[in-house]
């Protein structure tokens, strides 16, 4: 839904998008492009969370000589920024493949443009591997990383508004005297952080989706700035808030599960280390 609302044509709102996708593509339409992200999400998330936590520990070691010291706000912001940069390197190709597969059934409605071999409405890619290989052969590494600039502008501030609100809110709702937050506090703080992060990241998420969807049938945008200008000139300021409801609503449960899994995994590993090395 997010991709169709942001880069597709003819969807008035979220409900209209749901009904249109279901009517034209049945239930299978809601799961297009899932296999590649599903196969890579574990690696992507572990790298991002690992980079964030290890950068924090490194900064605490450099500043205070104690890696276990509670990080300051500036340290969390810097660690979030580093995590955002790393996420782009891993996430851009994954998002590109997902969006190309989701958008290849969309009819192209612009007039007076001659299309090449592919016919709008018919699949261009047979699957995620074929999509990745085709883009790499035709567009090279630059094609695989199309939209990386917009993703960088989305993820660097996005992760700052992801990890910092989580840490702050988790501290607020954790009862005094508790060494670590309980699962319900983690779940709630993670959900709020995800909703905040994805809600505020929506404008650049729209630009990224449009850049990566561009190229299924033709290339309309020259780059991030050109995409911003064309989108604004053609559809006004409201275009940058397409899909904000889906992003915000989705952000809560996804981030709740992500943070809860991360924190519980850390506790389990620390407990195993303690039992192994008494």
Coordinates of C-alpha atoms in Angstrom, one line a residue:
X1 CA 0.0 0.0 0.0
X2 CA 2.8 2.4 0.9
X3 CA 4.6 2.1 -2.4
X4 CA 1.4 2.2 -4.5
X5 CA 0.2 5.4 -2.7
X6 CA 3.5 7.1 -3.0
X7 CA 4.6 6.2 -6.5
X8 CA 1.4 4.8 -8.1
X9 CA -1.3 6.6 -10.1
X10 CA -5.1 6.8 -9.4
X11 CA -5.3 6.1 -5.7
X12 CA -7.4 8.7 -3.9
X13 CA -6.7 7.4 -0.3
X14 CA -5.6 4.4 1.6
X15 CA -9.1 2.7 1.5
X16 CA -9.3 3.3 -2.2
X17 CA -5.9 1.8 -2.7
X18 CA -6.8 -1.3 -0.6
X19 CA -10.0 -1.9 -2.7
X20 CA -8.3 -1.3 -6.0
X21 CA -5.4 -3.7 -5.3
X22 CA -7.8 -6.4 -4.1
X23 CA -10.1 -5.9 -7.0
X24 CA -7.4 -6.0 -9.6
X25 CA -4.8 -8.4 -8.1
X26 CA -6.7 -10.3 -5.3
X27 CA -5.0 -11.0 -2.0
X28 CA -1.7 -11.9 -3.7
X29 CA -1.4 -8.2 -4.7
X30 CA -0.7 -7.2 -1.1
X31 CA 2.3 -9.6 -0.9
X32 CA 4.1 -8.6 -4.1
X33 CA 7.9 -8.0 -3.6
X34 CA 7.9 -9.6 -0.1
X35 CA 10.4 -12.4 -0.6
X36 CA 13.6 -10.3 -1.0
X37 CA 12.9 -8.1 2.1
X38 CA 11.8 -11.1 4.1
X39 CA 15.1 -13.0 3.3
X40 CA 17.3 -10.0 4.2
X41 CA 15.4 -8.3 7.1
X42 CA 17.3 -10.4 9.8
X43 CA 20.7 -9.3 8.4
X44 CA 19.6 -5.7 7.9
X45 CA 18.2 -5.3 11.4
X46 CA 21.0 -7.0 13.2
X47 CA 23.6 -4.9 11.4
X48 CA 21.7 -1.6 12.1
X49 CA 21.1 -2.4 15.7
X50 CA 24.6 -3.7 16.1
X51 CA 26.2 -0.6 14.6
X52 CA 24.1 1.6 16.8
X53 CA 24.9 -0.2 20.1
X54 CA 28.6 -0.7 19.3
X55 CA 29.0 2.9 18.3
X56 CA 27.5 4.0 21.5
X57 CA 29.8 1.7 23.5
X58 CA 32.8 3.0 21.5
X59 CA 31.8 6.7 22.2
X60 CA 31.3 6.0 25.9
X61 CA 34.8 4.3 26.0
X62 CA 36.4 7.2 24.2
X63 CA 34.7 9.9 26.3
X64 CA 34.5 8.3 29.7
X65 CA 36.7 5.3 29.7
X66 CA 33.7 3.0 30.4
X67 CA 31.8 1.4 27.5
X68 CA 28.9 0.4 29.8
X69 CA 28.2 4.0 30.9
X70 CA 24.8 5.3 30.0
X71 CA 25.2 7.3 26.7
X72 CA 24.6 11.0 26.5
X73 CA 22.1 12.5 24.0
X74 CA 24.9 13.6 21.7
X75 CA 26.4 10.1 21.7
X76 CA 22.9 8.6 20.8
X77 CA 22.5 11.1 18.0
X78 CA 25.9 10.3 16.5
X79 CA 25.4 6.5 16.9
X80 CA 22.0 6.9 15.1
X81 CA 23.6 8.8 12.3
X82 CA 26.2 6.1 11.8
X83 CA 23.5 3.5 11.8
X84 CA 21.5 5.5 9.2
X85 CA 24.6 5.7 6.9
X86 CA 25.2 1.9 7.2
X87 CA 21.5 1.1 6.6
X88 CA 21.6 2.8 3.2
X89 CA 24.3 0.6 1.9
X90 CA 22.4 -2.5 2.8
X91 CA 18.8 -1.3 2.4
X92 CA 18.8 0.5 -0.9
X93 CA 19.2 -2.5 -3.2
X94 CA 16.6 -4.4 -1.2
X95 CA 14.1 -1.6 -1.4
X96 CA 14.7 -1.1 -5.1
X97 CA 13.9 -4.7 -5.9
X98 CA 10.8 -4.6 -3.7
X99 CA 9.5 -1.4 -5.2
X100 CA 10.2 -2.5 -8.8
X101 CA 8.3 -5.8 -8.2
X102 CA 5.4 -3.9 -6.6
X103 CA 5.1 -1.3 -9.3
X104 CA 5.6 -3.4 -12.5
X105 CA 1.9 -4.1 -12.8
X106 CA 1.0 -0.4 -12.7
X107 CA -0.2 1.0 -16.1
X108 CA 1.7 4.0 -17.4
X109 CA -0.7 6.8 -18.1
X110 CA 1.5 9.7 -19.3
X111 CA 0.8 10.7 -22.9
X112 CA 3.2 11.4 -25.8
X113 CA 6.0 9.1 -24.6
X114 CA 7.1 6.2 -26.6
X115 CA 7.8 3.1 -24.5
X116 CA 10.5 0.6 -25.3
X117 CA 10.1 -3.2 -25.4
X118 CA 8.1 -3.5 -22.2
X119 CA 4.3 -3.0 -22.2
X120 CA 2.8 -1.3 -19.1
X121 CA 0.6 -3.7 -17.1
X122 CA 2.7 -6.7 -17.9
X123 CA 5.4 -8.1 -15.7
X124 CA 8.9 -6.9 -16.5
X125 CA 10.6 -9.0 -13.8
X126 CA 10.0 -12.7 -13.1
X127 CA 11.1 -12.4 -9.5
X128 CA 13.6 -10.7 -7.1
X129 CA 16.7 -12.4 -8.4
X130 CA 15.7 -11.7 -12.1
X131 CA 14.9 -8.1 -11.1
X132 CA 18.3 -7.6 -9.4
X133 CA 20.2 -9.1 -12.2
X134 CA 18.3 -7.2 -14.9
X135 CA 18.8 -3.8 -13.2
X136 CA 22.5 -4.6 -12.6
X137 CA 23.0 -5.5 -16.3
X138 CA 21.1 -2.6 -17.7
X139 CA 21.9 0.2 -15.2
X140 CA 25.0 -1.0 -13.3
X141 CA 25.8 -0.4 -9.7
X142 CA 24.3 3.1 -10.0
X143 CA 21.0 1.5 -10.9
X144 CA 21.0 -0.8 -7.9
X145 CA 21.6 2.2 -5.7
X146 CA 19.1 4.4 -7.4
X147 CA 17.4 6.5 -4.7
X148 CA 20.3 6.1 -2.2
X149 CA 20.5 9.9 -1.8
X150 CA 16.8 10.2 -0.8
X151 CA 17.2 7.1 1.4
X152 CA 20.1 8.8 3.2
X153 CA 18.1 11.9 3.8
X154 CA 15.3 9.7 5.1
X155 CA 17.3 7.3 7.3
X156 CA 19.9 9.5 9.0
X157 CA 17.3 11.8 10.7
X158 CA 14.8 8.8 10.7
X159 CA 17.1 6.7 12.9
X160 CA 17.8 9.7 15.2
X161 CA 14.0 9.9 15.7
X162 CA 13.9 6.1 16.1
X163 CA 16.6 5.3 18.7
X164 CA 16.5 8.5 20.7
X165 CA 12.7 8.6 21.4
X166 CA 12.9 4.9 22.3
X167 CA 15.6 5.4 24.8
X168 CA 14.0 8.5 26.4
X169 CA 10.5 7.1 26.5
X170 CA 11.7 3.7 27.8
X171 CA 13.4 5.6 30.6
X172 CA 10.3 7.5 31.4
X173 CA 8.0 4.6 31.7
X174 CA 10.4 2.2 33.5
X175 CA 9.6 2.2 37.2
X176 CA 12.3 3.7 39.5
X177 CA 14.6 1.1 41.0
X178 CA 14.4 -1.3 38.0
X179 CA 17.8 -2.1 36.4
X180 CA 16.3 -2.7 33.0
X181 CA 12.9 -2.0 31.4
X182 CA 10.2 -4.7 31.4
X183 CA 8.8 -6.2 28.2
X184 CA 5.7 -4.1 28.2
X185 CA 7.8 -0.9 28.5
X186 CA 10.0 -2.0 25.7
X187 CA 7.0 -2.8 23.5
X188 CA 5.3 0.5 24.1
X189 CA 8.4 2.6 23.8
X190 CA 9.4 0.8 20.6
X191 CA 6.0 1.3 19.1
X192 CA 5.9 5.0 19.8
X193 CA 9.5 5.5 18.5
X194 CA 8.5 3.6 15.3
X195 CA 5.4 5.7 14.7
X196 CA 7.4 9.0 15.3
X197 CA 10.2 7.9 13.0
X198 CA 8.1 6.6 10.1
X199 CA 5.7 9.5 10.3
X200 CA 8.4 12.2 10.1
X201 CA 10.3 10.2 7.4
X202 CA 7.4 10.1 5.0
X203 CA 8.3 13.0 2.8
X204 CA 11.7 11.6 1.9
X205 CA 10.2 8.1 1.7
X206 CA 7.9 9.4 -1.0
X207 CA 10.8 10.7 -3.0
X208 CA 12.8 7.5 -2.5
X209 CA 9.8 5.3 -3.6
X210 CA 9.3 7.5 -6.7
X211 CA 13.0 7.4 -7.7
X212 CA 13.2 3.6 -7.3
X213 CA 9.9 2.9 -9.1
X214 CA 11.1 5.1 -11.9
X215 CA 12.8 2.9 -14.5
X216 CA 10.3 0.1 -14.7
X217 CA 9.1 1.5 -18.0
X218 CA 11.0 4.7 -18.4
X219 CA 13.2 7.2 -16.6
X220 CA 11.3 10.3 -15.5
X221 CA 13.5 11.8 -12.8
X222 CA 17.2 12.8 -13.1
X223 CA 17.8 12.7 -9.4
X224 CA 16.6 13.5 -5.9
X225 CA 16.2 17.2 -6.4
X226 CA 14.5 16.8 -9.8
X227 CA 12.1 14.3 -8.3
X228 CA 11.2 16.7 -5.5
X229 CA 10.7 19.6 -7.9
X230 CA 8.6 17.6 -10.4
X231 CA 6.5 16.1 -7.7
X232 CA 5.8 19.5 -6.1
X233 CA 5.1 21.2 -9.4
X234 CA 2.7 18.5 -10.5
X235 CA 0.9 17.6 -7.3
X236 CA 1.7 20.3 -4.7
X237 CA 3.0 19.9 -1.2
X238 CA 0.5 17.2 -0.2
X239 CA 2.3 14.7 -2.4
X240 CA 5.1 14.4 0.2
X241 CA 2.6 13.1 2.8
X242 CA 1.2 10.3 0.7
X243 CA 1.2 7.1 2.7
X244 CA 1.8 8.8 6.1
X245 CA -1.1 7.0 7.7
X246 CA 0.1 3.6 6.5
X247 CA 3.7 4.4 7.6
X248 CA 2.7 5.6 11.0
X249 CA 0.3 2.7 11.7
X250 CA 2.7 0.2 10.4
X251 CA 5.6 1.7 12.3
X252 CA 4.1 0.9 15.7
X253 CA 3.8 -2.9 15.7
X254 CA 6.9 -3.4 13.5
X255 CA 9.1 -1.4 15.8
X256 CA 7.5 -2.8 18.9
X257 CA 8.4 -6.3 17.8
X258 CA 11.8 -5.2 16.6
X259 CA 12.9 -3.6 19.9
X260 CA 11.3 -6.3 22.0
X261 CA 13.1 -9.0 20.1
X262 CA 16.4 -7.1 20.3
X263 CA 16.2 -6.4 24.0
X264 CA 15.1 -9.9 24.9
X265 CA 17.8 -11.4 22.8
X266 CA 20.5 -9.3 24.5
X267 CA 19.2 -10.4 27.9
X268 CA 19.2 -14.0 26.9
X269 CA 22.8 -13.8 25.6
X270 CA 24.0 -12.0 28.7
X271 CA 22.4 -14.6 30.9
X272 CA 24.0 -17.4 29.0
X273 CA 27.4 -15.7 29.3
X274 CA 27.0 -15.2 33.0
X275 CA 26.1 -18.9 33.5
X276 CA 29.0 -20.0 31.3
X277 CA 31.5 -17.7 33.0
X278 CA 30.4 -17.5 36.7

